[in-house]
Amino acid sequence: MLIQILLPGLLLSGLYALIAIGFTMIFSVGRVLNLGYGAFIMFGGYIYYQSAQILGLGKVPSFVIATAAGVLLGLIVYVILIRKLKGDAIAIEISTLIFAIVTQAAIIVVFSPSPKSMWPLIPGVLRVGDVIVTYNLVVAAVTSWVVLAALFLFIGKTHIGRAIRAVSMDPKGAVISGIDPDRINLIIWGLSGGLGAMAGIFLATYTQLAPAMWVAPLIIAVAVVIVGGIGSILGGLVAAHVIGMLETITTTLIAAELRGVATMLLIILVLIIAPKGLFGKAEL
Amino acid sequence: MMLQIQNLSVFYSKAMSLNRASIDVEAGDIAAIIGPVGAGKSTLLDAVLGLNDATGSITFEDKNLRQLPTSKIVRLGIGYAPERGNLFTQMNVRENLLVGAYTSRAAIESNLDLVFDLFPILKKRQNQEVGTQSGGERQMVSLGRALMNSPRLLLVDEPTIGLSPKVCVDIATALTRLNSQHGLTILIAEQNANFTLGLAQYIYLLEAGRIIGSGTADELRADKAIQESYFGNRARST
Ligand SMILES: Nc1ncnc2c1ncn2[C@@H]1O[C@H](COP(=O)(O)OP(=O)(O)OP(=O)(O)O)[C@@H](O)[C@H]1O
Ligand SMILES: [Mg+2]
């Protein structure tokens, strides 16, 4: 019984961590919620679908194309929208939310409102004792962990990564060290777009592709930021795993329809008892 | 003239924090701005780095700094140790210094040697998180970070604030060595006139946003009115 929850819960957590990281990074650096983050996820899913299932370009090339398209979308959103709003958090939150809704409308026009089912990345299932998990989820989780580890090395060990942390900790200290905050933000938005698109491919193959699919991952990402602590990427990773487990427990033990409900209740609980989050401090 | 500031004014909403201030810093000098709380010292140093909205002219080695973004001004060779340090408190000492090296990566090793030579305690405490350090250590990290970008001009805002006399001496020694042994030009903003008089070759007096006087340390010591309002009894006793 325990492993029936633990194994799928752990795998789902890896995917949730990838879903949340692009959102958390923007929050850490700019102290602003990118409410359009779900659009990066949806965009990645649809580009992959178009490339792999309609154009037949193959799974790996399609994965690369969709991720690169996500990077490009992140850069475009930063250059034409975010940069012009000059750090005004409310304006950015409202306009990114509108961006997500407009993206949803555009997807309905281009791809029709009906959901599309996706081929698994790798077909088949993995049996561990009497637990069955799809290879698709295994691939999604393992890739997520590898990408997250690479991202941690990048943020922890490189000059650009240190500059990203510097901007998130003390913007004035960063600029007087010669760091151009605009350039750091551009990098962050590009990374966020790419990570979101990648997460969207995995999420779409785990559930399905639909024009409203940006809302659920956005709630997961918001939950991760709130539970993990404002501005803490490491806390966010831990929170993603807590939330993944929690969802698996509620959907397996109580009712599958409750997916998402436990997460939202957790958001409210944390806001009441620990408003700074469980790991709240301004570190990356 | 290495740094030339002319008729610099800064408004914060309606209040005028700097009123047509003009200052020259000669290459190779230690210059200082002395002024009481709220005189506009930090505002002036921030303006050199392009951190606030100012009017007037600022040139560094004959290059116009106005309209340049801060990151470009830093790259021209200006280091800044600001008033509150603005350190990265969740990074350790070494990482703070490495961020300072962002624009000067080829010289990391030699600059680290320089900083550790000036402040040996930082070498021992490289892996300590800056948020857990003492005020004196943080001041050293702040100066060290500013040195990591190989500056030719160093701006230092109140390096002695809240520090013990012993640490003040260490900081003064480090600044003197940087100037005399490494040829670094330094501009210090201070309330502590006694500290500054022993250190700087040329001094400006700033009050309520205006430069109200200037001179060498000896000239200022000889001026009776200045003597009384700025150096009080303590100047005579030291
Ligand atoms: N961001 C700001 N908004 C409004 N007023 C400001 C701002 N920054 C500084 N001031 C005001 O400008 C004046 C000069 O401030 P500044 O910090 O330059 O003084 P200072 O000489 O550095 O003083 P101290 O020795 O206390 O550091 C003060 O009256 C201060 O209240
Ligand atoms: Mg000041």
XYZ file of C-alpha atoms and ligand atoms in Angstrom:
554
model
C 0.000 0.000 0.000
C 2.712 2.431 1.000
C 4.758 1.934 -2.151
C 1.613 2.369 -4.238
C 1.555 5.920 -3.021
C 5.245 6.597 -2.621
C 6.457 5.641 -6.079
C 3.880 7.469 -8.214
C 3.922 10.307 -5.681
C 7.673 10.661 -5.976
C 7.565 10.646 -9.769
C 4.738 13.156 -9.910
C 6.692 15.335 -7.485
C 9.631 15.473 -9.876
C 7.310 16.719 -12.599
C 5.728 19.254 -10.229
C 9.163 20.546 -9.286
C 9.929 21.146 -12.960
C 6.530 22.804 -13.450
C 7.196 25.164 -10.558
C 10.854 26.054 -11.066
C 10.396 28.489 -13.964
C 7.744 30.335 -12.004
C 9.771 30.374 -8.780
C 12.828 31.752 -10.563
C 10.968 34.763 -11.914
C 9.492 35.337 -8.499
C 12.900 35.131 -6.787
C 14.596 37.572 -9.098
C 11.834 40.073 -9.799
C 9.530 39.564 -6.769
C 6.650 39.359 -9.202
C 4.136 36.597 -9.995
C 4.151 35.648 -13.663
C 0.479 34.684 -13.890
C 1.037 33.935 -17.576
C 3.446 31.132 -16.676
C 0.803 28.508 -17.492
C 0.814 29.785 -21.067
C 4.474 28.740 -21.440
C 3.430 25.269 -20.285
C 0.479 25.091 -22.643
C 2.538 26.504 -25.513
C 5.202 23.830 -25.027
C 2.593 21.091 -25.040
C 0.907 22.297 -28.235
C 4.158 22.939 -30.115
C 5.316 19.434 -29.230
C 1.976 18.009 -30.345
C 2.119 19.886 -33.649
C 5.686 18.838 -34.284
C 5.564 15.213 -33.106
C 2.012 14.116 -33.839
C 0.954 16.306 -36.767
C 4.202 16.947 -38.625
C 5.823 13.692 -37.522
C 9.219 15.208 -36.829
C 10.079 12.602 -34.203
C 9.933 12.797 -30.442
C 13.410 14.015 -29.613
C 13.578 16.744 -32.292
C 10.060 17.814 -31.308
C 11.088 18.005 -27.665
C 13.999 20.268 -28.587
C 11.866 22.407 -30.903
C 9.116 22.890 -28.295
C 11.645 23.777 -25.570
C 13.419 26.251 -27.854
C 10.050 27.763 -28.829
C 9.334 28.187 -25.119
C 12.647 30.019 -24.621
C 11.756 32.292 -27.527
C 8.276 32.968 -26.132
C 9.751 33.834 -22.730
C 12.195 36.268 -24.333
C 9.459 37.868 -26.431
C 7.133 38.314 -23.445
C 9.982 39.948 -21.524
C 11.030 42.286 -24.320
C 7.621 43.472 -25.515
C 5.785 43.459 -22.193
C 7.665 43.007 -18.929
C 10.584 45.328 -19.655
C 8.153 48.136 -20.484
C 6.346 47.729 -17.155
C 9.562 48.524 -15.245
C 9.056 46.233 -12.278
C 5.528 47.409 -11.440
C 4.317 44.157 -9.844
C 0.572 44.752 -10.137
C 0.821 45.810 -13.786
C 2.960 42.759 -14.579
C 0.576 40.397 -12.804
C -2.489 41.774 -14.575
C -0.885 41.799 -17.996
C 0.646 38.331 -17.687
C -2.770 36.993 -16.691
C -4.227 38.622 -19.803
C -1.378 37.123 -21.826
C -2.386 33.636 -20.630
C -6.034 34.198 -21.512
C -5.121 35.548 -24.962
C -2.849 32.537 -25.517
C -5.727 30.246 -24.597
C -7.975 32.013 -27.141
C -5.293 31.768 -29.817
C -4.897 28.048 -29.140
C -8.646 27.503 -29.460
C -8.600 29.288 -32.824
C -5.598 27.350 -34.132
C -6.178 23.906 -32.602
C -9.960 23.874 -31.790
C -11.357 23.788 -28.267
C -11.452 19.993 -27.986
C -8.789 18.264 -25.905
C -6.194 16.159 -27.671
C -4.701 12.989 -26.377
C -0.976 12.660 -26.564
C 1.191 9.708 -27.353
C 3.345 8.714 -24.433
C 7.002 9.690 -24.685
C 7.848 6.023 -24.207
C 4.951 3.545 -24.283
C 4.513 0.808 -21.722
C 4.457 0.434 -17.973
C 6.932 -0.290 -15.248
C 6.000 -2.880 -12.619
C 7.564 -2.697 -9.200
C 5.974 -5.482 -7.150
C 2.274 -4.814 -7.614
C 2.768 -1.131 -8.330
C 2.347 -0.045 -11.927
C 3.627 3.264 -13.238
C 3.820 4.368 -16.839
C 7.217 4.682 -18.468
C 5.977 8.082 -19.562
C 5.830 9.335 -15.982
C 9.201 7.743 -15.201
C 10.801 9.526 -18.167
C 9.129 12.805 -17.197
C 10.308 12.579 -13.600
C 13.864 11.487 -14.344
C 14.319 14.149 -17.027
C 12.909 16.726 -14.616
C 15.411 15.792 -11.931
C 18.304 15.875 -14.381
C 17.244 19.301 -15.687
C 16.802 20.613 -12.138
C 20.241 19.338 -11.141
C 21.800 21.037 -14.164
C 19.960 24.236 -13.318
C 21.272 24.099 -9.763
C 24.824 23.707 -10.983
C 24.317 26.648 -13.325
C 22.874 28.883 -10.601
C 25.363 27.741 -7.992
C 28.640 27.654 -9.858
C 28.691 30.026 -12.830
C 29.198 33.797 -12.980
C 25.779 34.291 -14.548
C 24.200 32.008 -11.938
C 25.816 33.972 -9.121
C 24.661 37.191 -10.757
C 21.101 35.822 -10.818
C 21.306 35.082 -7.096
C 22.878 38.477 -6.447
C 19.997 40.304 -8.163
C 17.482 38.267 -6.170
C 19.209 39.029 -2.845
C 20.162 42.692 -3.240
C 19.462 44.467 -6.528
C 21.534 47.537 -5.606
C 24.471 45.394 -4.521
C 24.199 43.583 -7.853
C 24.168 46.663 -10.104
C 27.096 48.271 -8.334
C 28.980 45.041 -9.009
C 28.508 45.737 -12.711
C 25.605 43.350 -13.262
C 23.016 44.553 -15.750
C 19.662 43.607 -14.173
C 17.904 43.873 -17.525
C 20.182 41.209 -18.970
C 19.637 38.954 -15.949
C 15.877 39.346 -16.288
C 16.065 38.526 -19.983
C 17.989 35.327 -19.169
C 15.504 34.408 -16.431
C 12.476 34.907 -18.671
C 14.083 32.870 -21.453
C 14.942 30.073 -19.017
C 11.482 30.227 -17.519
C 9.863 29.961 -20.956
C 12.021 26.954 -21.849
C 11.531 25.166 -18.528
C 7.784 25.857 -18.686
C 7.517 24.500 -22.231
C 9.440 21.368 -21.253
C 7.178 20.863 -18.246
C 4.201 21.365 -20.592
C 5.310 18.473 -22.798
C 5.483 16.172 -19.782
C 2.238 17.445 -18.291
C 0.362 17.034 -21.575
C 1.560 13.452 -21.983
C 0.691 12.759 -18.340
C -2.832 14.223 -18.599
C -3.963 15.627 -21.954
C -3.654 18.682 -24.136
C -6.445 21.235 -23.685
C -6.790 25.002 -24.046
C -7.521 25.420 -20.327
C -4.483 23.407 -19.235
C -2.601 26.507 -18.057
C -4.642 26.929 -14.869
C -3.794 23.745 -12.952
C 0.000 24.073 -13.299
C -0.229 27.760 -12.375
C -1.946 26.767 -9.128
C 0.764 24.186 -8.495
C 3.452 26.797 -9.145
C 1.801 29.369 -6.868
C 1.448 26.703 -4.186
C 5.122 25.829 -4.480
C 6.165 29.467 -4.082
C 3.885 29.990 -1.089
C 4.632 26.707 0.675
C 8.336 26.775 -0.172
C 8.805 30.302 0.990
C 8.983 33.561 -0.836
C 12.008 33.591 -3.060
C 13.510 30.269 -2.026
C 14.188 27.963 -4.965
C 15.471 25.177 -2.744
C 12.402 25.512 -0.506
C 10.340 25.404 -3.687
C 11.821 22.067 -4.692
C 11.013 20.586 -1.297
C 7.511 22.068 -1.478
C 6.961 20.574 -4.947
C 7.675 17.142 -3.534
C 5.381 17.707 -0.547
C 2.584 18.794 -2.886
C 3.149 15.910 -5.308
C 2.884 13.417 -2.444
C -0.137 15.140 -0.990
C -1.972 15.001 -4.311
C -1.130 11.364 -4.824
C -2.355 10.534 -1.323
C -5.659 12.357 -1.780
C -6.321 11.011 -5.259
C -5.466 7.385 -4.395
C -6.890 7.171 -0.896
C -9.866 9.537 -1.015
C -11.132 10.389 -4.487
C -9.504 11.126 -7.834
C -11.815 14.128 -8.255
C -10.035 15.867 -5.405
C -6.885 16.519 -7.464
C -5.899 20.107 -6.816
C -8.215 20.613 -3.857
C -5.712 19.459 -1.254
C -3.102 21.748 -2.811
C -5.371 24.764 -2.556
C -6.241 23.948 1.039
C -2.520 23.680 1.753
C -1.978 27.155 0.267
C -4.554 28.617 2.628
C -3.195 26.691 5.615
C 0.365 27.901 5.000
C -0.822 31.474 4.458
C -2.481 31.349 7.876
C 0.135 29.546 9.957
C 3.414 30.434 8.197
C 2.930 33.346 5.796
C 6.636 33.386 4.938
C 6.417 29.781 3.806
C 8.096 26.814 5.354
C 11.562 27.858 4.152
C 10.983 31.576 3.790
C 14.075 33.617 3.296
C 15.419 35.420 0.308
C 17.825 32.775 -0.908
C 17.815 31.083 -4.263
C 41.010 65.513 -13.201
C 39.829 61.956 -12.673
C 36.313 62.689 -11.439
C 34.641 65.998 -12.108
C 31.189 66.771 -10.744
C 29.612 70.077 -11.726
C 26.384 71.650 -10.508
C 24.931 68.341 -9.463
C 21.373 68.555 -8.136
C 19.130 65.732 -6.985
C 15.471 66.039 -6.081
C 13.548 63.387 -4.192
C 9.930 64.266 -4.952
C 9.873 67.923 -3.823
C 12.838 67.940 -1.474
C 16.199 68.956 -2.873
C 18.861 66.634 -1.495
C 21.752 68.045 -3.502
C 21.908 71.655 -4.634
C 24.371 72.439 -7.453
C 27.249 70.609 -5.802
C 30.616 70.660 -7.575
C 33.543 68.412 -6.670
C 36.824 67.474 -8.318
C 38.859 64.413 -7.495
C 42.457 64.392 -8.712
C 43.945 61.079 -9.866
C 46.058 59.525 -7.112
C 44.356 61.437 -4.286
C 42.271 60.465 -1.339
C 39.461 63.012 -1.341
C 36.619 63.228 1.132
C 33.196 64.743 1.626
C 32.357 65.536 5.227
C 28.854 66.383 6.281
C 26.274 65.787 9.000
C 23.312 63.410 8.898
C 21.142 64.040 5.838
C 23.631 66.390 4.151
C 23.419 64.500 0.864
C 26.653 62.492 0.944
C 25.119 59.168 -0.059
C 22.942 60.921 -2.607
C 26.071 62.323 -4.249
C 27.901 58.998 -4.392
C 24.769 57.260 -5.698
C 24.527 59.916 -8.414
C 28.045 59.137 -9.646
C 26.915 55.529 -10.168
C 23.761 56.700 -11.949
C 21.505 55.333 -9.218
C 19.224 58.369 -8.858
C 17.744 61.071 -11.052
C 20.197 63.944 -11.123
C 20.884 67.082 -13.127
C 24.325 68.555 -13.750
C 27.430 66.965 -15.172
C 29.631 64.100 -14.018
C 32.719 63.055 -15.935
C 35.159 60.264 -15.144
C 38.487 60.354 -17.013
C 36.819 62.789 -19.435
C 33.967 60.396 -20.159
C 30.468 61.684 -19.509
C 28.746 59.410 -16.977
C 25.307 60.956 -17.151
C 22.785 58.785 -19.031
C 25.044 55.728 -18.735
C 23.514 52.702 -16.978
C 25.155 51.761 -13.671
C 26.626 48.518 -15.019
C 28.509 50.492 -17.713
C 29.751 53.076 -15.198
C 31.136 50.275 -13.028
C 32.902 48.797 -16.058
C 34.698 52.090 -16.682
C 36.626 51.426 -13.467
C 34.609 52.751 -10.533
C 34.180 50.643 -7.401
C 31.524 51.511 -4.796
C 31.223 50.425 -1.175
C 27.805 51.894 -0.312
C 26.454 52.988 3.042
C 24.592 49.860 4.069
C 26.942 47.531 2.252
C 24.242 45.995 0.097
C 25.994 42.669 0.558
C 24.540 39.322 -0.417
C 23.843 38.107 3.084
C 22.972 34.508 2.171
C 26.182 34.035 0.231
C 29.513 33.381 1.849
C 32.437 35.816 1.788
C 34.091 34.242 -1.231
C 30.907 34.302 -3.280
C 30.311 37.959 -2.441
C 33.808 38.704 -3.702
C 33.217 36.637 -6.842
C 30.079 38.630 -7.626
C 32.264 41.722 -7.342
C 34.512 40.167 -9.988
C 31.635 39.960 -12.475
C 33.208 42.564 -14.765
C 36.850 41.600 -14.151
C 37.054 37.836 -14.422
C 40.585 37.637 -15.784
C 41.964 39.249 -12.625
C 40.079 37.164 -10.043
C 43.135 35.480 -8.529
C 45.249 38.620 -8.216
C 42.324 40.642 -6.854
C 41.511 37.920 -4.309
C 45.164 38.012 -3.217
C 44.944 41.784 -2.838
C 41.746 41.623 -0.755
C 43.030 38.812 1.473
C 46.308 40.645 1.915
C 44.463 43.788 3.056
C 41.994 41.898 5.232
C 43.554 38.592 6.353
C 40.488 37.761 8.461
C 38.422 37.429 5.286
C 40.767 34.753 4.009
C 40.140 32.708 7.160
C 36.416 33.289 6.937
C 35.912 32.761 3.210
C 33.183 30.196 3.738
C 31.224 32.107 6.377
C 27.809 33.388 5.366
C 28.007 37.188 5.301
C 24.673 37.511 7.139
C 26.319 36.027 10.226
C 29.345 38.347 10.199
C 30.219 41.280 12.440
C 29.851 44.875 11.270
C 33.592 45.261 10.815
C 33.898 42.083 8.771
C 31.020 43.170 6.586
C 32.666 46.515 5.952
C 35.755 44.619 4.823
C 33.678 42.398 2.521
C 32.028 45.502 1.115
C 35.394 47.145 0.355
C 36.721 43.842 -0.934
C 33.796 43.344 -3.289
C 34.313 46.843 -4.691
C 38.013 46.074 -5.274
C 37.264 42.881 -7.173
C 36.342 44.770 -10.326
C 39.840 46.290 -10.540
C 38.669 49.891 -10.088
C 40.796 52.992 -10.613
C 38.432 55.073 -8.479
C 36.923 53.765 -5.248
C 33.894 55.443 -3.652
C 33.420 54.639 0.028
C 30.351 55.710 2.019
C 30.861 56.028 5.799
C 33.364 53.199 6.207
C 33.579 53.724 9.972
C 29.917 53.919 10.907
C 29.172 51.814 13.959
C 32.667 50.328 14.116
C 35.070 50.132 17.050
C 38.163 52.411 17.049
C 40.392 49.393 16.414
C 38.463 48.388 13.290
C 38.401 52.038 12.131
C 42.188 51.995 12.237
C 42.282 48.757 10.216
C 39.996 50.280 7.596
C 42.035 53.492 7.473
C 45.233 51.483 7.068
C 43.728 49.480 4.234
C 42.528 52.624 2.423
C 45.924 54.296 2.840
C 47.712 51.227 1.473
C 45.365 51.014 -1.494
C 46.138 54.630 -2.263
C 49.878 54.686 -1.689
C 50.898 51.168 -2.765
C 48.326 50.464 -5.459
C 47.727 53.949 -6.786
C 43.991 53.787 -6.231
C 42.112 57.094 -6.202
C 39.579 57.199 -3.369
C 36.574 59.377 -2.525
C 35.229 58.927 0.991
C 31.961 60.265 2.414
C 32.041 60.579 6.201
C 30.425 62.187 9.212
C 33.478 61.329 11.265
C 35.670 64.374 10.598
C 38.558 63.210 12.735
C 38.853 59.915 10.904
C 38.708 61.702 7.573
C 41.162 64.501 8.323
C 43.890 61.994 9.052
C 43.276 60.209 5.785
C 42.274 62.592 3.023
C 44.423 65.054 1.103
C 41.510 67.203 -0.004
C 38.175 67.649 1.706
C 34.789 69.092 0.794
C 32.263 70.176 3.386
C 28.670 69.352 2.493
C 25.706 70.744 4.381
C 22.021 70.584 3.438
C 22.917 69.622 -0.108
C 25.412 72.436 -0.695
C 29.185 72.433 -0.759
C 29.971 75.105 1.852
C 33.754 74.891 1.867
C 36.754 72.891 0.835
C 40.497 72.660 1.368
C 43.365 70.472 2.405
C 43.284 68.915 5.853
C 45.724 71.560 7.114
C 43.697 74.436 5.662
C 40.532 73.157 7.285
C 42.270 72.621 10.607
C 43.449 76.234 10.490
C 40.006 77.658 9.774
C 38.439 78.698 13.079
C 34.759 78.608 12.091
C 35.093 75.240 10.454
C 37.155 73.997 13.348
C 34.320 74.757 15.764
C 31.349 73.460 13.825
C 33.044 70.345 12.481
C 35.827 69.156 14.682
C 34.753 70.425 18.085
C 36.922 69.642 21.051
C 37.818 66.210 19.841
C 39.937 67.604 17.035
C 42.003 69.607 19.467
C 42.477 66.682 21.795
C 43.793 64.343 19.071
N 14.975 57.821 -1.712
C 14.768 58.992 -1.070
N 13.558 59.574 -1.065
C 13.338 60.735 -0.422
N 14.276 61.399 0.236
C 15.513 60.877 0.274
C 15.826 59.654 -0.370
N 17.117 59.370 -0.159
C 17.606 60.383 0.586
N 16.648 61.291 0.850
C 16.812 62.537 1.613
O 17.863 63.253 1.022
C 18.652 63.878 2.029
C 20.100 63.473 1.868
O 20.207 62.088 2.151
P 21.578 61.300 2.123
O 21.293 59.874 2.407
O 22.287 61.621 0.881
O 22.328 61.966 3.352
P 23.725 61.559 3.980
O 24.550 62.786 3.960
O 24.262 60.367 3.322
O 23.312 61.253 5.470
P 23.841 60.106 6.468
O 25.119 60.606 7.043
O 22.768 60.006 7.493
O 24.015 58.854 5.681
C 18.043 63.471 3.354
O 17.231 64.515 3.802
C 17.228 62.255 3.027
O 16.125 62.151 3.883
Mg 24.611 58.523 3.880
